[in-house]
CSV table of N, CA and C in Angstrom, one decimal:
chain,number,residue,atom,x,y,z
A,92,MET,N,148.9,89.2,42.0
A,92,MET,CA,149.2,89.2,40.3
A,92,MET,C,147.9,87.6,40.1
A,93,THR,N,148.5,88.4,38.6
A,93,THR,CA,148.0,87.8,38.0
A,93,THR,C,148.0,87.3,37.1
A,94,LEU,N,147.8,85.5,37.1
A,94,LEU,CA,148.6,85.3,35.8
A,94,LEU,C,148.7,85.4,34.4
A,95,PRO,N,149.0,85.9,33.4
A,95,PRO,CA,148.3,85.7,32.1
A,95,PRO,C,148.1,84.1,31.9
A,96,SER,N,147.2,82.8,31.5
A,96,SER,CA,146.4,81.8,30.7
A,96,SER,C,148.0,81.8,29.5
A,97,PRO,N,147.8,80.4,29.6
A,97,PRO,CA,148.8,79.7,29.4
A,97,PRO,C,149.1,80.1,27.2
A,98,ARG,N,147.5,80.0,27.0
A,98,ARG,CA,147.6,80.2,25.7
A,98,ARG,C,147.6,81.7,25.5
A,99,ARG,N,147.3,82.9,26.4
A,99,ARG,CA,148.1,84.2,26.1
A,99,ARG,C,149.7,84.3,26.4
A,100,LEU,N,150.6,84.1,27.4
A,100,LEU,CA,151.5,83.6,27.6
A,100,LEU,C,152.0,82.6,26.6
A,101,TYR,N,151.7,81.9,25.8
A,101,TYR,CA,152.3,81.4,24.9
A,101,TYR,C,152.3,82.4,23.6
A,102,THR,N,151.6,82.9,23.1
A,102,THR,CA,151.1,83.3,22.0
A,102,THR,C,151.8,84.8,22.2
A,103,PHE,N,151.9,85.7,23.6
A,103,PHE,CA,153.0,86.2,23.9
A,103,PHE,C,154.0,85.9,23.0
A,104,VAL,N,154.7,85.9,24.4
A,104,VAL,CA,156.6,85.1,24.1
A,104,VAL,C,157.1,84.4,21.8
A,105,ALA,N,155.5,83.5,21.6
A,105,ALA,CA,155.9,83.2,20.4
A,105,ALA,C,155.8,84.6,19.6
A,106,THR,N,155.4,85.5,19.5
A,106,THR,CA,155.0,86.4,18.5
A,106,THR,C,156.5,86.9,19.2
A,107,ALA,N,156.5,87.4,20.1
A,107,ALA,CA,157.6,88.5,20.4
A,107,ALA,C,159.0,86.9,19.7
A,108,GLU,N,159.4,85.8,20.2
A,108,GLU,CA,160.3,85.4,19.0
A,108,GLU,C,160.3,85.4,17.8
A,109,ALA,N,158.6,85.6,16.7
A,109,ALA,CA,158.7,86.2,15.5
A,109,ALA,C,159.5,88.0,15.2
A,110,VAL,N,159.0,88.7,16.3
A,110,VAL,CA,159.3,89.9,15.7
A,110,VAL,C,160.8,90.5,16.2
A,111,THR,N,161.3,89.1,17.3
A,111,THR,CA,163.3,89.5,16.9
A,111,THR,C,163.4,88.5,16.4
A,112,TRP,N,163.3,88.1,15.6
A,112,TRP,CA,164.0,87.5,14.5
A,112,TRP,C,163.7,88.0,13.2
A,113,THR,N,162.6,88.8,13.1
A,113,THR,CA,162.6,89.7,11.8
A,113,THR,C,163.7,91.0,12.0
A,114,LEU,N,163.8,91.7,13.3
A,114,LEU,CA,164.5,92.3,13.6
A,114,LEU,C,166.0,92.0,13.3
A,115,LEU,N,166.4,90.8,13.3
A,115,LEU,CA,167.6,90.2,13.3
A,115,LEU,C,167.6,90.3,12.1
A,116,LEU,N,166.6,89.9,11.2
A,116,LEU,CA,167.3,89.5,8.9
A,116,LEU,C,166.9,90.6,9.2
A,117,ILE,N,166.9,92.0,9.3
A,117,ILE,CA,166.2,92.9,8.7
A,117,ILE,C,168.6,93.6,9.3
A,118,GLY,N,168.6,93.2,10.9
A,118,GLY,CA,169.9,94.1,10.7
A,118,GLY,C,171.0,93.2,9.8
A,119,MET,N,169.9,91.3,10.0
A,119,MET,CA,171.8,90.6,9.0
A,119,MET,C,171.2,91.4,7.7
A,120,PHE,N,170.2,92.0,6.5
A,120,PHE,CA,170.2,92.4,6.0
A,120,PHE,C,171.0,93.6,5.6
A,121,LEU,N,170.9,94.7,7.1
A,121,LEU,CA,171.8,95.7,6.6
A,121,LEU,C,173.1,95.2,6.7
A,122,LYS,N,173.8,94.8,7.3
A,122,LYS,CA,174.7,94.2,7.1
A,122,LYS,C,175.7,93.3,5.8
A,123,TYR,N,175.1,92.2,5.7
A,123,TYR,CA,175.9,92.1,4.9
A,123,TYR,C,174.5,92.1,3.3
A,124,VAL,N,174.3,92.8,2.9
A,124,VAL,CA,173.6,92.8,1.9
A,124,VAL,C,174.6,94.7,1.8
A,125,THR,N,173.4,95.5,2.0
A,125,THR,CA,173.7,97.1,2.4
A,125,THR,C,174.9,96.9,2.6
A,126,GLU,N,175.5,96.2,3.4
A,126,GLU,CA,177.1,96.7,4.3
A,126,GLU,C,177.0,98.0,4.6
A,127,THR,N,176.0,98.1,5.5
A,127,THR,CA,175.7,99.7,6.5
A,127,THR,C,175.9,99.5,8.0
A,128,THR,N,175.7,98.9,7.8
A,128,THR,CA,176.4,98.6,10.1
A,128,THR,C,175.8,97.4,10.2
A,129,GLU,N,176.9,97.6,11.5
A,129,GLU,CA,176.4,96.5,12.3
A,129,GLU,C,175.2,96.3,13.3
A,130,LEU,N,174.6,97.3,13.7
A,130,LEU,CA,175.1,97.6,14.5
A,130,LEU,C,173.1,96.7,15.1
A,131,GLY,N,172.1,96.4,13.6
A,131,GLY,CA,171.5,96.2,13.5
A,131,GLY,C,171.2,94.6,14.3
A,132,VAL,N,172.0,94.1,13.9
A,132,VAL,CA,172.4,92.6,14.0
A,132,VAL,C,172.9,91.8,15.4
A,133,ARG,N,173.9,92.7,16.6
A,133,ARG,CA,173.5,93.7,17.4
A,133,ARG,C,172.8,93.5,18.6
A,134,ILE,N,171.9,94.2,18.1
A,134,ILE,CA,170.5,94.6,19.0
A,134,ILE,C,169.7,93.8,18.4
A,135,GLY,N,169.0,93.4,17.2
A,135,GLY,CA,169.0,92.3,17.3
A,135,GLY,C,168.7,90.3,17.4
A,136,GLY,N,170.5,90.9,17.5
A,136,GLY,CA,170.1,89.1,17.5
A,136,GLY,C,170.5,89.3,19.2
A,137,MET,N,171.1,90.1,20.5
A,137,MET,CA,171.0,90.5,21.4
A,137,MET,C,169.4,89.8,22.0
A,138,LEU,N,168.4,90.6,21.3
A,138,LEU,CA,167.2,90.4,21.4
A,138,LEU,C,167.0,88.9,21.5
A,139,HIS,N,166.7,89.1,20.0
A,139,HIS,CA,166.1,87.7,19.6
A,139,HIS,C,166.7,86.5,20.5
A,140,GLY,N,168.1,86.5,21.3
A,140,GLY,CA,169.6,85.5,22.3
A,140,GLY,C,168.2,85.3,23.4
A,141,ILE,N,167.6,86.4,24.0
A,141,ILE,CA,167.2,86.7,25.2
A,141,ILE,C,165.6,85.8,25.2
A,142,VAL,N,165.0,86.7,23.6
A,142,VAL,CA,163.8,86.5,24.1
A,142,VAL,C,162.9,84.3,23.5
A,143,PHE,N,164.3,84.2,22.8
A,143,PHE,CA,164.7,82.9,22.3
A,143,PHE,C,164.9,81.9,23.3
A,144,ILE,N,165.5,82.5,24.4
A,144,ILE,CA,165.3,81.6,25.9
A,144,ILE,C,164.3,81.9,26.9
A,145,ALA,N,163.6,82.9,26.5
A,145,ALA,CA,162.1,82.9,27.1
A,145,ALA,C,161.2,82.2,26.5
A,146,TYR,N,161.2,81.9,24.8
A,146,TYR,CA,160.2,81.4,24.9
A,146,TYR,C,160.3,79.5,25.0
A,147,VAL,N,162.0,79.4,25.2
A,147,VAL,CA,161.7,77.8,25.1
A,147,VAL,C,162.0,77.6,26.4
A,148,LEU,N,162.1,78.9,27.6
A,148,LEU,CA,161.4,78.3,28.8
A,148,LEU,C,159.6,77.9,29.2
A,149,VAL,N,158.9,79.1,28.5
A,149,VAL,CA,157.8,79.0,28.4
A,149,VAL,C,157.2,78.1,28.1
A,150,THR,N,157.7,77.4,26.7
A,150,THR,CA,157.5,76.6,26.1
A,150,THR,C,157.1,74.9,26.9
A,151,VAL,N,158.0,75.0,27.6
A,151,VAL,CA,158.7,73.5,28.4
A,151,VAL,C,157.4,74.0,30.0
A,152,ILE,N,157.4,75.1,30.5
A,152,ILE,CA,155.8,75.2,31.6
A,152,ILE,C,154.4,74.8,30.4
A,153,VAL,N,154.7,75.4,29.5
A,153,VAL,CA,153.3,75.6,29.2
A,153,VAL,C,153.3,73.9,28.5
A,154,TRP,N,153.6,72.8,28.0
A,154,TRP,CA,154.0,71.6,27.7
A,154,TRP,C,153.7,71.3,29.2
A,155,ILE,N,154.2,71.0,29.9
A,155,ILE,CA,154.2,70.0,31.1
A,155,ILE,C,152.6,70.3,31.7
A,156,ASP,N,152.1,71.9,32.2
A,156,ASP,CA,151.0,72.6,32.3
A,156,ASP,C,150.0,71.4,31.6
A,157,GLY,N,149.7,71.8,30.2
A,157,GLY,CA,149.3,71.0,29.4
A,157,GLY,C,149.0,70.1,28.6
A,158,ARG,N,150.1,68.8,29.3
A,158,ARG,CA,150.6,67.6,28.8
A,158,ARG,C,150.3,67.6,27.8
A,159,TRP,N,151.8,68.4,27.1
A,159,TRP,CA,151.4,67.7,25.5
A,159,TRP,C,151.8,66.9,25.7
A,160,SER,N,152.2,65.6,23.7
A,160,SER,CA,152.7,65.0,24.0
A,160,SER,C,154.3,64.9,23.6
A,161,THR,N,155.2,64.2,23.3
A,161,THR,CA,156.4,64.8,23.0
A,161,THR,C,156.5,65.3,21.6
A,162,LYS,N,155.1,64.8,21.1
A,162,LYS,CA,155.8,65.1,19.1
A,162,LYS,C,155.2,66.7,19.5
A,163,HIS,N,153.9,66.9,20.4
A,163,HIS,CA,153.8,68.5,20.0
A,163,HIS,C,155.4,69.5,20.3
A,164,GLY,N,155.3,69.1,21.8
A,164,GLY,CA,156.3,69.5,22.4
A,164,GLY,C,157.6,69.8,21.2
A,165,VAL,N,158.1,68.8,21.1
A,165,VAL,CA,159.3,69.2,20.6
A,165,VAL,C,159.0,69.8,19.4
A,166,ILE,N,158.3,69.8,19.0
A,166,ILE,CA,157.8,70.7,17.5
A,166,ILE,C,157.8,72.5,18.0
A,167,ALA,N,157.2,72.7,18.6
A,167,ALA,CA,156.4,73.5,19.2
A,167,ALA,C,158.2,74.3,20.0
A,168,LEU,N,159.3,73.4,19.7
A,168,LEU,CA,160.7,73.8,20.5
A,168,LEU,C,161.5,73.8,19.4
A,169,LEU,N,161.3,73.8,18.3
A,169,LEU,CA,161.8,73.0,16.8
A,169,LEU,C,161.5,74.5,16.4
A,170,SER,N,160.4,75.5,16.2
A,170,SER,CA,159.8,76.0,15.2
A,170,SER,C,160.6,77.6,15.9
A,171,ALA,N,161.1,77.4,16.8
A,171,ALA,CA,162.1,78.9,17.1
A,171,ALA,C,162.9,78.7,16.4
A,172,VAL,N,163.5,77.6,15.3
A,172,VAL,CA,164.6,77.9,15.0
A,172,VAL,C,164.5,78.1,13.3
A,173,PRO,N,163.8,78.0,12.7
A,173,PRO,CA,163.3,78.7,11.6
A,173,PRO,C,162.9,79.9,12.1
A,174,PRO,N,163.4,81.5,11.4
A,174,PRO,CA,162.4,82.4,11.4
A,174,PRO,C,161.0,82.7,11.0
A,175,LEU,N,160.2,82.8,12.0
A,175,LEU,CA,158.3,83.3,11.6
A,175,LEU,C,157.9,81.9,12.2
A,176,VAL,N,158.1,80.8,12.6
A,176,VAL,CA,157.5,79.3,12.6
A,176,VAL,C,156.8,79.6,13.8
A,177,THR,N,156.9,80.6,14.3
A,177,THR,CA,156.7,80.2,15.9
A,177,THR,C,155.3,80.2,16.1
A,178,LEU,N,154.9,81.7,14.7
A,178,LEU,CA,153.7,82.0,14.5
A,178,LEU,C,152.8,81.0,14.2
A,179,TRP,N,153.2,80.2,13.5
A,179,TRP,CA,152.4,78.8,12.6
A,179,TRP,C,152.3,78.4,13.4
A,180,THR,N,153.6,78.2,14.6
A,180,THR,CA,153.0,76.5,15.4
A,180,THR,C,151.7,77.1,17.2
A,181,GLU,N,151.9,78.9,17.2
A,181,GLU,CA,151.3,79.3,18.0
A,181,GLU,C,150.0,78.7,17.4
A,182,ARG,N,149.2,78.9,16.3
A,182,ARG,CA,148.1,78.7,15.8
A,182,ARG,C,147.7,77.3,15.4
A,183,TRP,N,148.8,76.3,15.3
A,183,TRP,CA,148.3,74.9,15.4
A,183,TRP,C,148.1,74.2,16.3
A,184,LEU,N,148.7,74.1,17.6
A,184,LEU,CA,148.5,74.5,18.6
A,184,LEU,C,147.5,75.2,19.4
A,185,ASP,N,146.9,76.0,19.1
A,185,ASP,CA,145.5,76.6,19.6
A,185,ASP,C,144.1,76.2,19.0
A,186,ARG,N,144.4,75.7,18.1
A,186,ARG,CA,143.7,75.3,17.2
A,186,ARG,C,143.5,73.4,17.1
A,187,GLY,N,144.6,72.8,17.8
A,187,GLY,CA,144.4,71.2,18.5
A,187,GLY,C,144.0,72.0,19.4
A,188,GLY,N,143.6,72.4,20.2
A,188,GLY,CA,143.0,72.5,22.3
A,188,GLY,C,144.3,72.7,22.8
A,189,HIS,N,146.0,72.7,22.6
A,189,HIS,CA,146.8,72.6,23.4
A,189,HIS,C,147.0,74.0,24.4
A,190,LEU,N,146.4,74.9,23.5
A,190,LEU,CA,146.7,75.9,24.7
A,190,LEU,C,145.4,76.1,25.1
A,191,ALA,N,145.6,76.0,26.3
A,191,ALA,CA,144.2,76.2,28.0
A,191,ALA,C,144.7,78.0,28.2
A,192,SER,N,142.8,78.0,28.3
A,192,SER,CA,142.7,79.6,28.7
A,192,SER,C,142.7,79.1,30.2
A,193,THR,N,142.7,78.2,31.2
A,193,THR,CA,143.8,78.2,32.4
A,193,THR,C,144.3,77.6,33.1
A,194,TRP,N,145.0,77.7,34.1
A,194,TRP,CA,146.4,76.3,34.6
A,194,TRP,C,146.0,75.1,35.0
A,195,ARG,N,146.3,73.5,34.5
A,195,ARG,CA,145.7,72.5,35.0
A,195,ARG,C,146.4,72.8,36.6
A,196,LEU,N,147.9,73.3,37.0
A,196,LEU,CA,148.4,72.9,37.7
A,196,LEU,C,148.0,73.9,38.9
A,197,GLN,N,147.7,75.4,38.6
A,197,GLN,CA,147.8,76.3,39.3
A,197,GLN,C,146.9,75.3,40.5
A,198,ALA,N,145.9,74.2,41.0
A,198,ALA,CA,145.2,74.0,41.6
A,198,ALA,C,145.6,72.9,42.6
A,199,LYS,N,145.5,72.7,44.0
A,199,LYS,CA,146.5,71.7,44.8
A,199,LYS,C,146.0,70.7,44.0
A,200,GLY,N,147.1,69.2,44.1
A,200,GLY,CA,146.2,68.2,43.8
A,200,GLY,C,146.1,68.0,42.9
A,201,GLU,N,146.3,69.3,41.8
A,201,GLU,CA,146.6,68.2,40.0
A,201,GLU,C,148.3,67.7,40.0
A,202,ALA,N,149.5,68.4,40.5
A,202,ALA,CA,150.1,67.1,39.9
A,202,ALA,C,150.5,66.4,40.6
A,203,VAL,N,151.1,65.9,39.6
A,203,VAL,CA,151.6,64.1,39.9
A,203,VAL,C,153.2,63.9,39.5
A,204,THR,N,153.7,64.3,38.9
A,204,THR,CA,155.6,64.4,38.2
A,204,THR,C,156.3,65.0,38.8
A,205,PRO,N,157.7,64.8,39.1
A,205,PRO,CA,158.0,65.9,39.1
A,205,PRO,C,158.4,67.5,38.8
A,206,PHE,N,158.2,67.1,37.6
A,206,PHE,CA,158.4,68.2,36.6
A,206,PHE,C,156.7,69.3,37.3
A,207,GLU,N,156.1,68.6,37.1
A,207,GLU,CA,154.4,69.0,37.4
A,207,GLU,C,154.7,70.2,38.8
A,208,ARG,N,155.3,69.3,39.6
A,208,ARG,CA,155.4,70.0,41.1
A,208,ARG,C,156.4,71.0,41.5
A,209,VAL,N,157.1,71.1,40.6
A,209,VAL,CA,157.6,72.3,39.9
A,209,VAL,C,157.0,73.2,39.5
A,210,VAL,N,156.4,73.6,38.3
A,210,VAL,CA,155.6,73.6,37.9
A,210,VAL,C,154.6,74.4,38.8
A,211,SER,N,153.5,73.0,39.1
A,211,SER,CA,152.3,73.8,39.8
A,211,SER,C,153.2,74.4,41.0
A,212,GLY,N,154.0,74.4,41.5
A,212,GLY,CA,154.7,75.3,43.1
A,212,GLY,C,154.9,76.5,41.8
A,213,GLY,N,154.8,76.7,41.1
A,213,GLY,CA,156.0,78.5,40.9
A,213,GLY,C,154.0,78.8,40.1
A,214,LEU,N,153.2,78.0,40.0
A,214,LEU,CA,151.9,79.1,39.2
A,214,LEU,C,151.6,79.4,40.3
A,215,ARG,N,151.5,78.4,41.9
A,215,ARG,CA,150.8,78.8,43.0
A,215,ARG,C,151.7,80.1,43.7
A,216,ARG,N,153.2,80.5,43.8
A,216,ARG,CA,153.7,81.2,43.7
A,216,ARG,C,154.3,82.4,42.5
A,217,PRO,N,153.3,83.0,41.2
A,217,PRO,CA,154.0,83.4,40.8
A,217,PRO,C,154.9,84.1,41.0
A,218,LEU,N,155.0,85.8,41.3
A,218,LEU,CA,156.0,86.5,41.9
A,218,LEU,C,157.0,85.5,42.2
A,219,ALA,N,157.8,85.4,43.0
A,219,ALA,CA,159.0,83.9,43.0
A,219,ALA,C,159.4,83.4,41.4
A,220,ALA,N,157.9,82.7,41.1
A,220,ALA,CA,158.1,82.3,39.3
A,220,ALA,C,159.3,83.1,38.5
A,221,ALA,N,158.3,84.0,38.9
A,221,ALA,CA,158.6,85.3,37.5
A,221,ALA,C,160.7,85.8,37.8
A,222,GLY,N,160.6,85.9,39.2
A,222,GLY,CA,162.2,86.3,39.7
A,222,GLY,C,163.1,85.1,39.0
A,223,ALA,N,162.4,84.0,39.2
A,223,ALA,CA,163.6,82.7,39.0
A,223,ALA,C,163.4,82.6,37.6
A,224,LEU,N,162.3,82.6,36.9
A,224,LEU,CA,162.5,82.8,35.0
A,224,LEU,C,163.5,84.0,34.6
A,225,VAL,N,163.2,85.4,34.9
A,225,VAL,CA,164.2,85.9,34.2
A,225,VAL,C,165.3,85.8,35.2
A,226,GLY,N,166.1,85.3,36.6
A,226,GLY,CA,167.3,84.5,36.4
A,226,GLY,C,167.5,84.1,35.7
A,227,ALA,N,166.6,82.8,35.7
A,227,ALA,CA,167.3,81.9,33.9
A,227,ALA,C,167.7,82.1,33.2
A,228,VAL,N,166.7,83.2,31.9
A,228,VAL,CA,167.0,84.2,31.8
A,228,VAL,C,168.6,84.9,31.2
A,229,VAL,N,168.2,85.1,32.8
A,229,VAL,CA,170.2,86.0,32.1
A,229,VAL,C,170.8,85.4,32.5
A,230,ALA,N,171.1,84.5,32.9
A,230,ALA,CA,171.7,83.0,33.3
A,230,ALA,C,172.5,82.9,32.2
A,231,LEU,N,171.1,81.7,31.2
A,231,LEU,CA,171.4,81.2,30.1
A,231,LEU,C,171.8,82.2,28.9
A,232,THR,N,171.2,83.8,28.8
A,232,THR,CA,172.1,84.8,27.9
A,232,THR,C,173.6,84.4,28.0
A,233,GLY,N,173.7,84.9,29.8
A,233,GLY,CA,175.2,84.8,30.1
A,233,GLY,C,176.1,83.5,29.5
A,234,VAL,N,175.8,82.8,30.0
A,234,VAL,CA,176.2,81.6,29.4
A,234,VAL,C,176.2,81.6,27.9
A,235,ALA,N,174.9,82.0,26.7
A,235,ALA,CA,175.4,81.8,25.3
A,235,ALA,C,176.6,83.4,25.5
A,236,LEU,N,176.4,83.9,25.4
A,236,LEU,CA,177.7,84.9,25.1
A,236,LEU,C,179.3,84.9,25.9
A,237,VAL,N,179.3,83.8,26.4
A,237,VAL,CA,180.6,83.7,26.8
A,237,VAL,C,180.4,83.0,26.2
A,238,ALA,N,179.9,81.5,25.8
A,238,ALA,CA,179.9,81.2,24.3
A,238,ALA,C,180.3,81.1,23.3
A,239,GLY,N,179.5,83.1,23.0
A,239,GLY,CA,180.2,83.3,21.9
A,239,GLY,C,178.8,83.3,20.7
A,240,PRO,N,179.3,83.7,19.5
A,240,PRO,CA,178.1,83.8,18.3
A,240,PRO,C,178.3,82.7,17.5
A,241,PRO,N,177.3,82.4,17.1
A,241,PRO,CA,177.7,80.7,16.5
A,241,PRO,C,178.9,80.5,15.4
A,242,ALA,N,179.5,79.3,15.2
A,242,ALA,CA,180.6,79.8,14.3
A,242,ALA,C,180.1,79.9,12.7
A,243,GLY,N,180.3,80.2,11.6
A,243,GLY,CA,180.1,80.9,10.9
A,243,GLY,C,181.3,80.9,9.4
């Protein structure tokens, strides 16, 4: 299995997060402005929730691998909250040289901290890591569904 680079993976999830935000906004327009259907919010909301969780997990992995500063990591995480800001953040991080074309922690001996060791192990066992990530997204989505929608 060939891994996408940190740049490619982060760009993909940042774009997917923005696209699902757009779908949710369209659904909200249909529900609250035109009052025609709730289907857009149900579908767009679920898709956005799943992609949001994936974005957060991928951001943390790329943050650890790239040794981002706390400032860069927190901004990247917070950028998923307002609509479409992940697109700006992806460009900002790429222009600043924070999105690498190779995984630093894929090489043995690079991991120093416990978090780096976890990421390094996942990068060297991509199928197992992909399964763990999908499992984490499913579990966190389940928790979100049990918790219910945001109060409003």
